[in-house]
Short mmCIF file of C-alpha atoms and ligand atoms in Angstrom, two decimals:
data_model
loop_
_atom_site.label_atom_id
_atom_site.label_comp_id
_atom_site.label_asym_id
_atom_site.label_seq_id
_atom_site.Cartn_x
_atom_site.Cartn_y
_atom_site.Cartn_z
CA MET A 1306 0.00 0.00 0.00
CA THR A 1307 1.38 3.46 -0.89
CA PHE A 1308 1.22 6.14 1.75
CA GLN A 1309 0.61 9.81 1.00
CA PHE A 1310 2.72 12.03 3.23
CA ASP A 1311 1.64 15.33 1.67
CA VAL A 1312 -2.12 15.25 2.34
CA TYR A 1313 -3.88 15.02 5.70
CA LYS A 1314 -6.24 12.05 5.96
CA PRO A 1315 -7.44 10.34 9.14
CA LEU A 1316 -5.54 7.07 9.57
CA THR A 1317 -7.14 3.67 9.59
CA GLU A 1318 -5.56 0.65 11.26
CA GLU A 1319 -4.36 -0.46 7.82
CA SER A 1320 -2.89 2.88 6.74
CA ALA A 1321 -1.23 3.31 10.17
CA ILE A 1322 0.65 0.02 9.62
CA SER A 1323 1.65 1.16 6.16
CA LEU A 1324 2.95 4.48 7.55
CA LEU A 1325 5.08 2.83 10.23
CA LYS A 1326 6.56 0.43 7.68
CA LYS A 1327 7.41 3.34 5.36
CA LEU A 1328 9.13 5.04 8.30
CA HIS A 1329 11.03 1.81 9.14
CA PHE A 1330 9.52 1.36 12.56
CA PHE A 1331 8.67 -2.12 11.24
CA ALA A 1332 10.11 -4.14 8.37
CA GLU A 1333 7.93 -4.45 5.24
CA ASP A 1334 7.44 -8.19 5.78
CA GLU A 1335 6.66 -8.02 9.50
CA HIS A 1336 3.21 -9.02 10.69
CA VAL A 1337 2.02 -5.96 12.60
CA THR A 1338 -1.01 -5.81 14.88
CA CYS A 1339 -2.73 -2.44 15.14
CA ARG A 1340 -5.64 -1.35 17.38
CA GLU A 1341 -7.33 2.03 17.65
CA ILE A 1342 -7.52 2.55 21.42
CA GLY A 1343 -8.34 6.27 21.70
CA ASP A 1344 -10.92 6.89 24.40
CA GLY A 1345 -10.34 10.61 24.87
CA ASN A 1346 -12.45 13.46 23.57
CA LEU A 1347 -10.42 14.56 20.56
CA ASN A 1348 -7.98 12.20 18.81
CA LEU A 1349 -7.26 8.85 17.21
CA VAL A 1350 -4.73 6.69 19.04
CA PHE A 1351 -3.29 3.54 17.44
CA GLN A 1352 -1.26 0.96 19.32
CA MET A 1353 1.00 -1.14 17.12
CA SER A 1354 3.13 -4.19 17.87
CA THR A 1355 4.57 -7.36 16.36
CA GLN A 1356 4.32 -10.78 17.92
CA GLY A 1357 7.41 -12.06 19.66
CA SER A 1358 9.13 -8.67 19.65
CA THR A 1359 9.32 -5.85 22.16
CA LYS A 1360 8.70 -3.27 19.40
CA LYS A 1361 5.55 -1.36 20.33
CA TRP A 1362 4.58 2.12 19.21
CA ILE A 1363 1.78 4.58 19.69
CA VAL A 1364 0.58 6.77 16.84
CA LYS A 1365 -1.57 9.67 17.94
CA GLN A 1366 -3.36 11.63 15.26
CA ALA A 1367 -5.52 14.73 15.65
CA LEU A 1368 -8.92 14.73 13.94
CA PRO A 1369 -10.11 17.98 12.34
CA TYR A 1370 -13.05 18.06 14.77
CA ALA A 1371 -13.77 17.26 18.43
CA LYS A 1372 -14.56 13.53 18.53
CA VAL A 1373 -16.64 13.97 21.69
CA VAL A 1374 -19.13 16.22 19.85
CA GLY A 1375 -18.72 15.25 16.19
CA GLU A 1376 -17.89 16.94 12.89
CA SER A 1377 -20.08 19.93 13.77
CA TRP A 1378 -17.26 21.12 16.09
CA PRO A 1379 -14.22 21.77 13.85
CA LEU A 1380 -10.88 21.90 15.60
CA THR A 1381 -7.44 22.92 14.42
CA LEU A 1382 -4.94 20.20 13.46
CA LYS A 1383 -2.17 22.47 14.72
CA ARG A 1384 -2.71 20.99 18.16
CA ALA A 1385 -0.75 17.88 17.11
CA LYS A 1386 2.33 20.05 16.53
CA ILE A 1387 1.79 21.83 19.86
CA GLU A 1388 1.53 18.46 21.59
CA SER A 1389 4.69 16.95 20.13
CA GLU A 1390 6.68 20.16 20.68
CA ALA A 1391 5.45 20.42 24.28
CA LEU A 1392 6.47 16.80 24.94
CA LEU A 1393 9.92 17.54 23.51
CA GLN A 1394 10.16 20.66 25.64
CA PHE A 1395 9.12 18.80 28.81
CA ALA A 1396 11.61 16.02 27.97
CA LYS A 1397 14.45 18.54 28.18
CA PHE A 1398 13.77 19.01 31.89
CA THR A 1399 12.06 15.81 33.07
CA PRO A 1400 12.65 13.11 30.41
CA HIS A 1401 11.61 10.32 32.80
CA LEU A 1402 8.14 11.86 33.23
CA VAL A 1403 6.98 12.06 29.58
CA PRO A 1404 6.78 9.53 26.73
CA GLU A 1405 9.62 9.61 24.25
CA VAL A 1406 8.65 11.23 20.93
CA LEU A 1407 10.21 9.43 17.96
CA TYR A 1408 8.62 11.15 14.97
CA SER A 1409 6.11 13.89 14.27
CA ASN A 1410 4.52 15.20 11.10
CA GLU A 1411 2.66 18.49 11.03
CA THR A 1412 0.81 17.83 7.74
CA LEU A 1413 -0.50 14.47 8.92
CA ALA A 1414 -1.10 15.95 12.43
CA LEU A 1415 0.49 12.96 14.10
CA THR A 1416 3.12 11.94 16.59
CA ILE A 1417 4.75 8.54 17.00
CA MET A 1418 5.79 7.85 20.56
CA GLU A 1419 6.87 5.24 23.01
CA ASP A 1420 4.13 2.76 23.96
CA LEU A 1421 3.06 2.99 27.60
CA SER A 1422 0.68 0.05 27.78
CA HIS A 1423 2.56 -1.42 30.74
CA LEU A 1424 1.09 1.52 32.71
CA SER A 1425 -2.53 2.45 33.45
CA ILE A 1426 -4.33 5.73 33.08
CA ALA A 1427 -4.16 7.15 36.62
CA ARG A 1428 -7.89 7.98 36.72
CA THR A 1429 -8.84 4.39 35.89
CA GLY A 1430 -6.30 2.98 38.34
CA LEU A 1431 -7.34 5.32 41.13
CA ILE A 1432 -11.00 4.42 40.67
CA LYS A 1433 -10.03 0.73 40.99
CA GLY A 1434 -7.97 1.51 44.10
CA ASP A 1435 -4.48 0.98 42.61
CA SER A 1436 -1.62 2.45 44.55
CA TYR A 1437 0.68 5.09 43.05
CA PRO A 1438 3.20 5.96 45.77
CA ASN A 1439 5.23 8.25 43.48
CA LEU A 1440 2.38 10.11 41.81
CA GLY A 1441 2.39 13.27 43.95
CA LYS A 1442 6.17 13.58 44.05
CA ASP A 1443 6.46 13.05 40.29
CA ILE A 1444 3.82 15.62 39.42
CA GLY A 1445 5.41 18.10 41.87
CA THR A 1446 8.83 17.54 40.27
CA PHE A 1447 7.40 17.92 36.77
CA LEU A 1448 5.57 21.15 37.59
CA ALA A 1449 8.51 22.76 39.42
CA HIS A 1450 10.91 22.16 36.52
CA ILE A 1451 8.53 23.05 33.72
CA LEU A 1452 7.15 26.16 35.36
CA PHE A 1453 10.49 27.53 36.53
CA LYS A 1454 12.53 26.74 33.44
CA THR A 1455 10.07 27.90 30.77
CA SER A 1456 9.18 31.13 32.60
CA ASP A 1457 11.03 34.44 32.88
CA LEU A 1458 12.75 32.86 35.88
CA GLY A 1459 14.53 30.35 33.67
CA LEU A 1460 14.72 32.06 30.27
CA SER A 1461 15.88 35.41 29.00
CA PRO A 1462 13.02 37.81 28.15
CA THR A 1463 13.63 37.27 24.42
CA GLU A 1464 13.74 33.47 24.63
CA LYS A 1465 10.61 33.46 26.72
CA LYS A 1466 8.69 35.62 24.26
CA GLU A 1467 9.79 33.40 21.37
CA LYS A 1468 8.59 30.31 23.23
CA ALA A 1469 5.29 31.99 24.06
CA GLN A 1470 4.83 32.63 20.34
CA GLN A 1471 5.78 29.05 19.43
CA PHE A 1472 3.14 27.77 21.83
CA SER A 1473 0.38 30.19 20.87
CA ASN A 1474 -2.68 27.89 20.95
CA PRO A 1475 -5.79 30.11 20.62
CA GLU A 1476 -8.30 27.46 19.51
CA LEU A 1477 -7.56 25.03 22.31
CA CYS A 1478 -7.43 27.88 24.82
CA LYS A 1479 -10.88 28.93 23.59
CA ILE A 1480 -12.21 25.49 24.53
CA THR A 1481 -10.94 25.99 28.09
CA GLU A 1482 -12.15 29.61 28.20
CA ASP A 1483 -15.64 28.39 27.26
CA LEU A 1484 -15.92 24.97 28.87
CA VAL A 1485 -14.05 25.65 32.11
CA PHE A 1486 -14.48 29.36 32.78
CA THR A 1487 -17.73 30.42 31.11
CA ASP A 1488 -20.43 27.93 30.11
CA PRO A 1489 -20.87 26.16 33.49
CA PHE A 1490 -21.57 29.50 35.17
CA PHE A 1491 -24.39 30.45 32.77
CA ASP A 1492 -27.35 28.63 31.26
CA HIS A 1493 -25.48 27.41 28.19
CA ASP A 1494 -26.26 24.60 25.69
CA THR A 1495 -22.99 22.80 26.28
CA ASN A 1496 -23.85 22.13 29.93
CA ASP A 1497 -24.87 18.62 30.84
CA PHE A 1498 -26.25 17.61 34.23
CA GLU A 1499 -28.94 15.45 35.80
CA PRO A 1500 -32.31 17.21 36.37
CA GLU A 1501 -31.90 16.51 40.11
CA LEU A 1502 -29.05 19.05 40.14
CA SER A 1503 -31.06 21.82 38.43
CA GLU A 1504 -32.03 23.72 41.57
CA LYS A 1505 -28.45 23.86 42.83
CA VAL A 1506 -27.09 24.80 39.41
CA GLU A 1507 -29.63 27.59 38.99
CA GLN A 1508 -28.58 28.99 42.39
CA LEU A 1509 -24.98 28.97 41.19
CA TRP A 1510 -25.89 30.83 38.02
CA LYS A 1511 -27.52 33.57 40.14
CA GLU A 1512 -24.52 34.10 42.38
CA ASP A 1513 -22.69 37.27 41.32
CA GLU A 1514 -20.13 37.02 44.12
CA LEU A 1515 -19.02 33.65 42.70
CA LYS A 1516 -19.12 34.82 39.09
CA LEU A 1517 -16.96 37.83 39.95
CA GLU A 1518 -14.26 35.49 41.31
CA VAL A 1519 -14.56 33.24 38.23
CA ALA A 1520 -14.16 36.33 36.03
CA LYS A 1521 -10.90 37.13 37.86
CA LEU A 1522 -9.65 33.56 37.38
CA LYS A 1523 -10.64 33.62 33.71
CA ARG A 1524 -8.73 36.85 33.30
CA LEU A 1525 -5.65 35.20 34.80
CA PHE A 1526 -6.02 32.37 32.28
CA LEU A 1527 -6.42 34.84 29.41
CA THR A 1528 -3.60 37.17 30.32
CA ASN A 1529 -1.03 35.59 32.66
CA GLY A 1530 1.53 33.99 30.37
CA ASP A 1531 3.81 32.90 33.22
CA ALA A 1532 5.18 29.67 31.78
CA LEU A 1533 4.56 26.79 29.37
CA ILE A 1534 1.78 24.83 31.03
CA HIS A 1535 0.32 21.44 30.12
CA GLY A 1536 -3.16 22.95 29.94
CA ASP A 1537 -5.20 19.80 30.68
CA LEU A 1538 -3.44 18.02 33.54
CA HIS A 1539 -6.22 15.81 34.88
CA THR A 1540 -5.73 12.22 36.03
CA GLY A 1541 -6.74 11.00 32.53
CA SER A 1542 -3.63 12.76 31.15
CA ILE A 1543 -1.31 10.68 33.32
CA PHE A 1544 -0.11 7.10 32.86
CA ALA A 1545 1.13 5.54 36.08
CA SER A 1546 2.24 2.41 37.89
CA GLU A 1547 3.66 1.82 41.34
CA HIS A 1548 7.08 2.92 40.05
CA GLU A 1549 6.52 5.20 37.06
CA THR A 1550 4.57 8.31 36.07
CA LYS A 1551 4.25 9.62 32.50
CA ILE A 1552 2.43 12.81 31.62
CA ILE A 1553 0.73 12.64 28.23
CA ASP A 1554 -1.60 14.69 26.02
CA PRO A 1555 -0.32 18.29 26.24
CA GLU A 1556 -2.31 19.45 23.20
CA PHE A 1557 -3.75 22.30 25.31
CA ALA A 1558 -0.22 23.54 26.15
CA PHE A 1559 0.38 27.29 25.98
CA TYR A 1560 1.91 30.11 28.01
CA GLY A 1561 -0.50 30.34 30.92
CA PRO A 1562 -0.67 30.96 34.67
CA PHE A 1563 1.64 29.08 37.05
CA GLY A 1564 -1.22 27.65 39.14
CA PHE A 1565 -3.41 26.20 36.39
CA ASP A 1566 -2.01 22.65 36.05
CA LEU A 1567 -1.63 22.23 39.78
CA GLY A 1568 -5.25 23.28 40.27
CA HIS A 1569 -6.54 20.79 37.72
CA PHE A 1570 -4.50 17.98 39.21
CA ILE A 1571 -5.76 18.76 42.74
CA ALA A 1572 -9.40 18.93 41.55
CA ASN A 1573 -9.13 15.53 39.91
CA LEU A 1574 -7.65 14.01 43.09
CA LEU A 1575 -10.58 15.52 45.01
CA PHE A 1576 -13.02 13.84 42.60
CA ASN A 1577 -11.37 10.55 43.41
CA ALA A 1578 -11.56 11.31 47.16
CA LEU A 1579 -15.30 11.95 46.76
CA ARG A 1580 -15.68 8.70 44.86
CA ARG A 1581 -13.68 6.68 47.41
CA PRO A 1582 -14.16 8.11 50.92
CA PRO A 1583 -11.96 5.44 52.57
CA ALA A 1584 -9.03 6.58 50.39
CA GLN A 1585 -9.33 10.22 51.50
CA THR A 1586 -6.13 10.21 53.60
CA GLU A 1587 -4.14 8.63 50.76
CA LEU A 1588 -5.43 11.20 48.24
CA PHE A 1589 -4.64 14.13 50.53
CA GLY A 1590 -1.22 12.49 50.91
CA PHE A 1591 -0.81 12.86 47.11
CA ILE A 1592 -1.81 16.52 47.29
CA HIS A 1593 0.65 17.00 50.16
CA ASP A 1594 3.47 15.25 48.22
CA THR A 1595 2.71 17.28 45.09
CA TRP A 1596 2.82 20.62 46.88
CA GLU A 1597 5.80 19.81 49.12
CA THR A 1598 7.85 18.52 46.18
CA PHE A 1599 6.79 21.36 43.92
CA SER A 1600 7.63 24.05 46.45
CA SER A 1601 10.94 22.53 47.52
CA VAL A 1602 12.21 21.89 43.94
CA PHE A 1603 10.97 25.31 42.80
CA THR A 1604 12.73 26.88 45.81
CA SER A 1605 16.01 25.08 45.01
CA LEU A 1606 15.88 26.25 41.39
CA TRP A 1607 15.15 29.77 42.59
CA LYS A 1608 18.07 29.74 45.06
CA GLU A 1609 20.50 28.37 42.46
CA ASP A 1610 19.95 31.44 40.28
CA LYS A 1611 22.51 34.07 41.14
CA ASN A 1612 21.98 36.32 38.09
CA ASN A 1613 18.58 37.82 38.78
CA PRO A 1614 18.92 40.28 41.69
CA PHE A 1615 15.17 40.21 42.38
CA LEU A 1616 15.39 36.55 43.34
CA GLN A 1617 17.39 37.56 46.41
CA VAL A 1618 14.72 40.06 47.52
CA ASN A 1619 13.15 39.05 50.82
CA GLY A 1620 9.57 37.89 50.45
CA TYR A 1621 9.51 37.48 46.65
CA LEU A 1622 9.78 33.67 46.69
CA ASP A 1623 7.11 33.39 49.41
CA TYR A 1624 4.84 35.74 47.49
CA THR A 1625 5.29 33.67 44.31
CA LEU A 1626 4.57 30.33 46.02
CA ARG A 1627 1.56 31.79 47.87
CA THR A 1628 0.12 33.13 44.61
CA VAL A 1629 0.63 29.80 42.84
CA TRP A 1630 -1.21 27.98 45.65
CA GLN A 1631 -4.12 30.46 45.83
CA ASP A 1632 -4.62 30.54 42.07
CA ALA A 1633 -4.39 26.75 41.94
CA LEU A 1634 -7.25 26.47 44.45
CA GLY A 1635 -9.39 28.84 42.37
CA PHE A 1636 -8.65 26.89 39.18
CA ALA A 1637 -9.38 23.66 41.05
CA GLY A 1638 -12.79 25.05 42.00
CA CYS A 1639 -13.62 25.90 38.36
CA GLU A 1640 -12.50 22.42 37.26
CA MET A 1641 -14.70 20.78 39.92
CA ILE A 1642 -17.75 22.71 38.77
CA ARG A 1643 -17.21 22.24 35.04
CA ARG A 1644 -16.53 18.47 35.32
CA THR A 1645 -19.78 18.09 37.28
CA ILE A 1646 -22.20 20.15 35.19
CA GLY A 1647 -20.33 21.13 32.01
CA LEU A 1648 -19.74 19.29 28.74
CA ALA A 1649 -16.84 17.05 29.75
CA HIS A 1650 -17.37 14.92 32.84
CA VAL A 1651 -15.18 12.57 34.90
CA ALA A 1652 -15.70 8.84 35.38
CA ASP A 1653 -14.99 9.19 39.12
CA LEU A 1654 -18.45 10.79 39.51
CA ASP A 1655 -20.38 9.62 36.46
CA THR A 1656 -19.83 5.91 37.13
CA ILE A 1657 -21.18 5.98 40.68
CA GLU A 1658 -23.99 3.54 39.95
CA GLU A 1659 -26.43 4.24 42.76
CA SER A 1660 -28.25 7.35 41.57
CA GLU A 1661 -28.97 9.00 44.94
CA LEU A 1662 -25.35 8.61 45.97
CA ARG A 1663 -24.17 9.95 42.59
CA ILE A 1664 -26.36 13.05 42.83
CA ARG A 1665 -25.37 13.73 46.43
CA THR A 1666 -21.68 13.31 45.55
CA LYS A 1667 -22.09 15.74 42.64
CA GLU A 1668 -23.82 18.26 44.93
CA ILE A 1669 -20.83 18.06 47.26
CA ALA A 1670 -18.42 18.45 44.33
CA LEU A 1671 -20.30 21.65 43.38
CA ASP A 1672 -20.18 22.93 46.98
CA ILE A 1673 -16.48 22.24 47.27
CA GLY A 1674 -15.76 23.80 43.87
CA ARG A 1675 -17.73 26.92 44.78
CA SER A 1676 -16.08 27.27 48.18
CA LEU A 1677 -12.59 26.77 46.74
CA ILE A 1678 -13.20 29.67 44.38
CA LEU A 1679 -14.60 31.90 47.12
CA ASN A 1680 -12.16 30.95 49.92
CA ARG A 1681 -8.93 30.43 48.01
CA VAL A 1682 -7.12 33.15 49.95
CA GLU A 1683 -8.08 31.76 53.37
CA ILE A 1684 -6.97 28.18 52.63
CA LYS A 1685 -3.26 28.58 53.31
CA ASN A 1686 -1.91 25.04 52.99
CA VAL A 1687 -2.74 21.38 52.37
CA GLN A 1688 -3.85 20.85 55.97
CA ASP A 1689 -6.31 23.77 55.73
CA LEU A 1690 -7.52 22.28 52.44
CA HIS A 1691 -8.12 18.91 54.08
CA GLU A 1692 -10.03 20.48 57.00
CA PHE A 1693 -12.06 22.57 54.59
CA TYR A 1694 -12.82 19.45 52.49
CA ILE A 1695 -14.08 17.62 55.58
CA GLU A 1696 -16.30 20.60 56.57
CA ASN A 1697 -17.86 20.76 53.10
CA ASN A 1698 -18.25 17.01 52.73
CA GLU A 1699 -21.37 16.29 54.77
CA PHE A 1700 -23.70 13.62 53.48
C1 SR1 B 1928 -14.22 19.31 23.48
S1 SR1 B 1928 -12.92 18.89 24.48
C2 SR1 B 1928 -13.54 18.64 26.08
C3 SR1 B 1928 -12.49 18.50 27.11
O1 SR1 B 1928 -11.64 17.40 26.79
C4 SR1 B 1928 -10.29 17.76 27.00
O2 SR1 B 1928 -9.62 16.74 27.67
C5 SR1 B 1928 -10.31 19.06 27.78
O3 SR1 B 1928 -10.37 18.84 29.18
C6 SR1 B 1928 -11.55 19.68 27.25
O4 SR1 B 1928 -12.06 20.68 28.09
MG1 MG B 1929 -6.63 15.00 26.57
#
């Protein structure tokens, strides 16, 4: 089979095999098995292997529309380039925490990368009760390096502005601006929630005090180009095992606020805590590990820098860490609300089978999300967050 490299066409299992043979990932005469395994909202994902060999590859290809909605929602193919370039960028600082990228092609909107099928998606594993002792530390390490080294703290002003241009990602940002920061707070068509939640949701829509805080957080997202962020760091964007963590899927990457990824990660751990009350201590342990590792690695990087005189100014590091934490809590609150009543949900809540329990858990998720947004300045640390979670979590 010939393969056309100069025209975009969605791959099939057959054409994906042909592509990888043309690129010498497999020999022409090898018997290759290929399965489309994509279960996300936007892309095709093919897993390819040969029997009796360790050769296994993943081909991820962007579709020109959002798979979760259908062809009526067109979406730029440029996101595939953003994703592969973000993975390469992250690999410069934390190569052990991202999949290796072996090939990318902008025209075909695809990336070939290391197969990670020996790991599980963290969301799925956490729902089953798998244990990930390194998860918090690994995410904290990843965030500290990426945020410090791609920001004005780690780059010259010119380099940073060039990177911000390289990672300009307006269409994917628009999805977040709408689905995370706008639609769930108004009566919008994209929202999706059980009728039993209507009364609570309508109350939320009427609350100007809350909407004012969301407007401030949205403005941060729109204007604060602190560093290269992942942009969609939920537990479905992480492969993990007891020993390894790999961050995948940075197609939403762009220059955004320091606290955004941390907030999304925390929110998704809180969803799992709501789903599995007996695992609450373990999940708050992950949040603790994430924050402690993040702040200590970020602090070390900060203290190593002897060129920027402002980094020696008393109080500046504390101010920066405090702002990251506060903003993260606000972003976590928006994520909790949008994943409960917006377009894109989480399995942690949606697969609670017993309907009364599911609705009550979602009500609590909304209460916690709302209070995180409103009280983000008062919640000073992980212990305060845990106490606050317990106070808001009354069945
Ligand atoms: C139309 S995309 C819906 C959601 O899926 C992605 O993973 C992002 O979280 C986005 O908001
Ligand atoms: Mg994704």
